[in-house]
PDB file of C-alpha atoms in Angstrom:
ATOM      1  CA  MET A  11     156.984 -18.788  70.644  1.00  0.00           C
ATOM      2  CA  LYS A  12     153.398 -16.880  69.529  1.00  0.00           C
ATOM      3  CA  LYS A  13     152.001 -13.572  71.192  1.00  0.00           C
ATOM      4  CA  ASN A  14     148.436 -13.970  71.155  1.00  0.00           C
ATOM      5  CA  GLU A  15     147.396  -9.817  71.504  1.00  0.00           C
ATOM      6  CA  LYS A  16     143.471  -8.622  71.767  1.00  0.00           C
ATOM      7  CA  GLY A  17     143.248  -5.188  71.024  1.00  0.00           C
ATOM      8  CA  PHE A  18     142.284  -2.393  68.636  1.00  0.00           C
ATOM      9  CA  THR A  19     145.492  -0.529  66.892  1.00  0.00           C
ATOM     10  CA  LEU A  20     145.553   2.979  67.014  1.00  0.00           C
ATOM     11  CA  ILE A  21     144.636   4.289  63.713  1.00  0.00           C
ATOM     12  CA  GLU A  22     141.614   2.024  64.776  1.00  0.00           C
ATOM     13  CA  LEU A  23     140.933   3.649  67.292  1.00  0.00           C
ATOM     14  CA  LEU A  24     141.853   6.944  65.365  1.00  0.00           C
ATOM     15  CA  VAL A  25     139.565   5.649  63.298  1.00  0.00           C
ATOM     16  CA  VAL A  26     136.519   5.182  64.657  1.00  0.00           C
ATOM     17  CA  VAL A  27     136.834   8.831  66.860  1.00  0.00           C
ATOM     18  CA  ALA A  28     136.966  10.371  63.403  1.00  0.00           C
ATOM     19  CA  ILE A  29     133.315   8.594  61.817  1.00  0.00           C
ATOM     20  CA  ILE A  30     131.708   9.871  65.604  1.00  0.00           C
ATOM     21  CA  GLY A  31     132.536  13.282  65.590  1.00  0.00           C
ATOM     22  CA  ILE A  32     131.193  13.741  61.843  1.00  0.00           C
ATOM     23  CA  LEU A  33     128.071  11.942  62.791  1.00  0.00           C
ATOM     24  CA  ALA A  34     128.053  13.935  65.940  1.00  0.00           C
ATOM     25  CA  ALA A  35     128.127  17.179  63.931  1.00  0.00           C
ATOM     26  CA  VAL A  36     126.216  16.301  61.731  1.00  0.00           C
ATOM     27  CA  GLY A  37     123.246  16.021  64.453  1.00  0.00           C
ATOM     28  CA  VAL A  38     124.054  19.051  66.038  1.00  0.00           C
ATOM     29  CA  VAL A  39     123.124  20.464  63.076  1.00  0.00           C
ATOM     30  CA  ALA A  40     119.953  18.983  62.312  1.00  0.00           C
ATOM     31  CA  TYR A  41     119.013  19.067  65.230  1.00  0.00           C
ATOM     32  CA  SER A  42     118.872  23.357  65.358  1.00  0.00           C
ATOM     33  CA  GLY A  43     117.059  22.573  62.816  1.00  0.00           C
ATOM     34  CA  TYR A  44     114.386  20.629  63.417  1.00  0.00           C
ATOM     35  CA  VAL A  45     114.514  23.767  66.993  1.00  0.00           C
ATOM     36  CA  ALA A  46     114.218  26.779  65.103  1.00  0.00           C
ATOM     37  CA  GLY A  47     111.750  24.808  62.668  1.00  0.00           C
ATOM     38  CA  ALA A  48     109.372  23.217  65.972  1.00  0.00           C
ATOM     39  CA  LYS A  49     109.018  27.480  67.687  1.00  0.00           C
ATOM     40  CA  LYS A  50     107.854  28.804  64.037  1.00  0.00           C
ATOM     41  CA  SER A  51     104.854  26.758  64.597  1.00  0.00           C
ATOM     42  CA  ALA A  52     104.566  27.276  67.566  1.00  0.00           C
ATOM     43  CA  ALA A  53     104.172  30.444  67.118  1.00  0.00           C
ATOM     44  CA  LYS A  54     102.073  30.143  64.654  1.00  0.00           C
ATOM     45  CA  SER A  55      99.980  27.168  65.909  1.00  0.00           C
ATOM     46  CA  ASN A  56      99.470  29.678  69.301  1.00  0.00           C
ATOM     47  CA  HIS A  57      98.099  32.511  67.073  1.00  0.00           C
ATOM     48  CA  GLY A  58      95.499  30.300  64.981  1.00  0.00           C
ATOM     49  CA  ALA A  59      94.418  29.021  68.828  1.00  0.00           C
ATOM     50  CA  ILE A  60      94.339  32.836  69.948  1.00  0.00           C
ATOM     51  CA  VAL A  61      92.049  33.710  67.682  1.00  0.00           C
ATOM     52  CA  LYS A  62      89.633  30.861  67.312  1.00  0.00           C
ATOM     53  CA  TYR A  63      89.286  31.295  71.400  1.00  0.00           C
ATOM     54  CA  ILE A  64      88.666  34.756  70.868  1.00  0.00           C
ATOM     55  CA  ALA A  65      86.086  34.167  68.072  1.00  0.00           C
ATOM     56  CA  SER A  66      84.284  31.248  70.325  1.00  0.00           C
ATOM     57  CA  GLU A  67      84.045  33.247  73.441  1.00  0.00           C
ATOM     58  CA  LEU A  68      82.270  36.499  71.074  1.00  0.00           C
ATOM     59  CA  LYS A  69      79.730  33.373  69.473  1.00  0.00           C
ATOM     60  CA  LYS A  70      79.186  33.485  73.598  1.00  0.00           C
ATOM     61  CA  CYS A  71      78.125  36.885  73.401  1.00  0.00           C
ATOM     62  CA  ASP A  72      76.268  36.644  70.221  1.00  0.00           C
ATOM     63  CA  LEU A  73      74.127  33.686  71.577  1.00  0.00           C
ATOM     64  CA  GLY A  74      72.440  36.184  74.810  1.00  0.00           C
ATOM     65  CA  ASN A  75      75.576  35.302  77.932  1.00  0.00           C
ATOM     66  CA  ASP A  76      76.524  37.687  80.178  1.00  0.00           C
ATOM     67  CA  LYS A  77      79.905  36.951  80.116  1.00  0.00           C
ATOM     68  CA  ALA A  78      82.673  35.727  78.548  1.00  0.00           C
ATOM     69  CA  MET A  79      86.904  34.489  78.496  1.00  0.00           C
ATOM     70  CA  GLY A  80      86.387  32.640  82.012  1.00  0.00           C
ATOM     71  CA  ASP A  81      83.653  35.538  83.211  1.00  0.00           C
ATOM     72  CA  ASN A  82      86.880  38.636  82.856  1.00  0.00           C
ATOM     73  CA  LEU A  83      84.498  40.164  79.706  1.00  0.00           C
ATOM     74  CA  THR A  84      81.045  41.158  80.301  1.00  0.00           C
ATOM     75  CA  CYS A  85      79.171  40.921  76.965  1.00  0.00           C
ATOM     76  CA  SER A  86      76.602  43.993  77.527  1.00  0.00           C
ATOM     77  CA  THR A  87      79.563  46.553  77.489  1.00  0.00           C
ATOM     78  CA  ARG A  88      82.042  44.534  74.737  1.00  0.00           C
ATOM     79  CA  LYS A  89      81.394  47.684  72.575  1.00  0.00           C
ATOM     80  CA  ASP A  90      81.222  50.379  74.746  1.00  0.00           C
ATOM     81  CA  ALA A  91      85.169  51.316  75.309  1.00  0.00           C
ATOM     82  CA  ASP A  92      88.722  51.174  72.929  1.00  0.00           C
ATOM     83  CA  GLY A  93      90.404  47.909  75.477  1.00  0.00           C
ATOM     84  CA  ASN A  94      87.759  46.143  76.900  1.00  0.00           C
ATOM     85  CA  VAL A  95      87.901  43.039  74.502  1.00  0.00           C
ATOM     86  CA  ALA A  96      91.914  42.948  74.513  1.00  0.00           C
ATOM     87  CA  ASP A  97      91.615  43.278  78.582  1.00  0.00           C
ATOM     88  CA  ALA A  98      89.627  40.184  78.709  1.00  0.00           C
ATOM     89  CA  VAL A  99      91.331  38.849  76.361  1.00  0.00           C
ATOM     90  CA  VAL A 100      94.456  39.301  78.050  1.00  0.00           C
ATOM     91  CA  SER A 101      93.620  38.066  81.389  1.00  0.00           C
ATOM     92  CA  ALA A 102      91.729  35.123  79.820  1.00  0.00           C
ATOM     93  CA  LEU A 103      95.198  33.551  77.804  1.00  0.00           C
ATOM     94  CA  GLY A 104      97.748  35.666  79.670  1.00  0.00           C
ATOM     95  CA  SER A 105      99.347  32.741  81.264  1.00  0.00           C
ATOM     96  CA  GLU A 106      98.618  30.203  78.602  1.00  0.00           C
ATOM     97  CA  PHE A 107     100.673  30.991  76.083  1.00  0.00           C
ATOM     98  CA  LYS A 108     104.564  31.070  76.471  1.00  0.00           C
ATOM     99  CA  ASN A 109     106.698  32.612  74.202  1.00  0.00           C
ATOM    100  CA  PRO A 110     108.521  29.803  73.030  1.00  0.00           C
ATOM    101  CA  TYR A 111     111.381  31.644  72.175  1.00  0.00           C
ATOM    102  CA  LYS A 112     111.466  32.606  75.384  1.00  0.00           C
ATOM    103  CA  THR A 113     110.426  30.092  77.522  1.00  0.00           C
ATOM    104  CA  ASP A 114     110.117  32.161  80.240  1.00  0.00           C
ATOM    105  CA  ALA A 115     107.990  35.679  78.937  1.00  0.00           C
ATOM    106  CA  ALA A 116     104.182  35.270  78.556  1.00  0.00           C
ATOM    107  CA  ALA A 117     103.428  35.198  75.149  1.00  0.00           C
ATOM    108  CA  LEU A 118     100.197  37.151  74.808  1.00  0.00           C
ATOM    109  CA  THR A 119     100.045  40.758  75.011  1.00  0.00           C
ATOM    110  CA  LYS A 120      97.643  44.144  75.033  1.00  0.00           C
ATOM    111  CA  THR A 121      99.691  45.567  71.792  1.00  0.00           C
ATOM    112  CA  THR A 122      99.734  45.519  67.955  1.00  0.00           C
ATOM    113  CA  ILE A 123     103.471  43.591  66.571  1.00  0.00           C
ATOM    114  CA  THR A 124     103.930  45.504  63.439  1.00  0.00           C
ATOM    115  CA  ALA A 125     107.304  43.864  62.159  1.00  0.00           C
ATOM    116  CA  CYS A 126     109.470  40.618  63.206  1.00  0.00           C
ATOM    117  CA  ALA A 127     112.683  43.396  62.972  1.00  0.00           C
ATOM    118  CA  ALA A 128     114.112  43.042  67.282  1.00  0.00           C
ATOM    119  CA  SER A 129     114.685  39.808  68.312  1.00  0.00           C
ATOM    120  CA  GLY A 130     112.698  40.605  71.305  1.00  0.00           C
ATOM    121  CA  ASP A 131     109.470  39.682  69.400  1.00  0.00           C
ATOM    122  CA  GLU A 132     110.143  36.815  67.774  1.00  0.00           C
ATOM    123  CA  GLY A 133     106.749  34.799  69.389  1.00  0.00           C
ATOM    124  CA  LYS A 134     105.085  37.357  70.590  1.00  0.00           C
ATOM    125  CA  SER A 135     100.981  37.731  69.558  1.00  0.00           C
ATOM    126  CA  GLY A 136      99.439  41.104  70.659  1.00  0.00           C
ATOM    127  CA  VAL A 137      96.269  41.678  70.828  1.00  0.00           C
ATOM    128  CA  ILE A 138      94.328  45.397  70.979  1.00  0.00           C
ATOM    129  CA  ASP A 139      90.610  46.215  70.031  1.00  0.00           C
ATOM    130  CA  THR A 140      89.181  49.802  68.550  1.00  0.00           C
ATOM    131  CA  ALA A 141      85.412  48.866  69.526  1.00  0.00           C
ATOM    132  CA  LYS A 142      84.058  52.575  69.466  1.00  0.00           C
ATOM    133  CA  THR A 143      86.299  53.614  66.513  1.00  0.00           C
ATOM    134  CA  ASP A 144      85.814  51.138  64.333  1.00  0.00           C
ATOM    135  CA  GLY A 145      84.700  47.412  66.195  1.00  0.00           C
ATOM    136  CA  LYS A 146      87.106  45.748  65.668  1.00  0.00           C
ATOM    137  CA  LEU A 147      89.761  44.078  67.439  1.00  0.00           C
ATOM    138  CA  LYS A 148      93.331  43.048  65.882  1.00  0.00           C
ATOM    139  CA  VAL A 149      94.860  39.702  66.945  1.00  0.00           C
ATOM    140  CA  THR A 150      98.833  40.223  65.301  1.00  0.00           C
ATOM    141  CA  THR A 151     102.233  37.837  65.909  1.00  0.00           C
ATOM    142  CA  CYS A 152     106.087  37.960  65.321  1.00  0.00           C
ATOM    143  CA  TRP A 153     106.558  34.061  64.436  1.00  0.00           C
ATOM    144  CA  ALA A 154     110.122  34.188  63.357  1.00  0.00           C
ATOM    145  CA  MET A 155     112.724  37.345  62.619  1.00  0.00           C
ATOM    146  CA  ASN A 156     112.321  38.948  59.677  1.00  0.00           C
ATOM    147  CA  GLU A 157     109.188  37.224  58.270  1.00  0.00           C
ATOM    148  CA  ALA A 158     105.415  38.964  58.036  1.00  0.00           C
ATOM    149  CA  ILE A 159     103.174  39.230  60.751  1.00  0.00           C
ATOM    150  CA  LEU A 160     100.498  36.654  60.820  1.00  0.00           C
ATOM    151  CA  GLU A 161      97.225  38.940  61.264  1.00  0.00           C
ATOM    152  CA  ASN A 162      94.111  38.655  61.673  1.00  0.00           C
ATOM    153  CA  GLU A 163      90.631  40.974  62.551  1.00  0.00           C
ATOM    154  CA  MET A 164      87.465  40.450  63.796  1.00  0.00           C
ATOM    155  CA  LEU A 165      84.691  42.823  64.465  1.00  0.00           C
ATOM    156  CA  ILE A 166      83.093  42.977  68.091  1.00  0.00           C
ATOM    157  CA  GLU A 167      79.756  42.771  66.781  1.00  0.00           C
TER     158      GLU A 167
END
């Protein structure tokens, strides 16, 4: 009598499991690379958006508006004291930008980011102004560990 057995052999099952394991290992490595690249891009994008926001809001002052930056900046006093514009930027945007490396932390602070050497600096953007001293506003961002910071300076006129 002939037996009609259906199913997979143990060797066939082991080969399938091995192939799935190899594909999973390759996928995890590729995924982590994509995530790291996305975080860097998000930090760079935050920097660009902050710089464009500041430029457009300061232009409102140049065009004769009394208030800018969500009414946090009085245009007539923007050059009177150091920190006036930086305070307005942080007040207006502080909660809008999240740190891509630490999503529970804000990305924007009133400080100067000088280097990307500490792991806590990744994804942070800092804004500081020295209106009385040199009439400038500086935006700095640490976009990746051990990389050069992004930096923009604008005149507060």
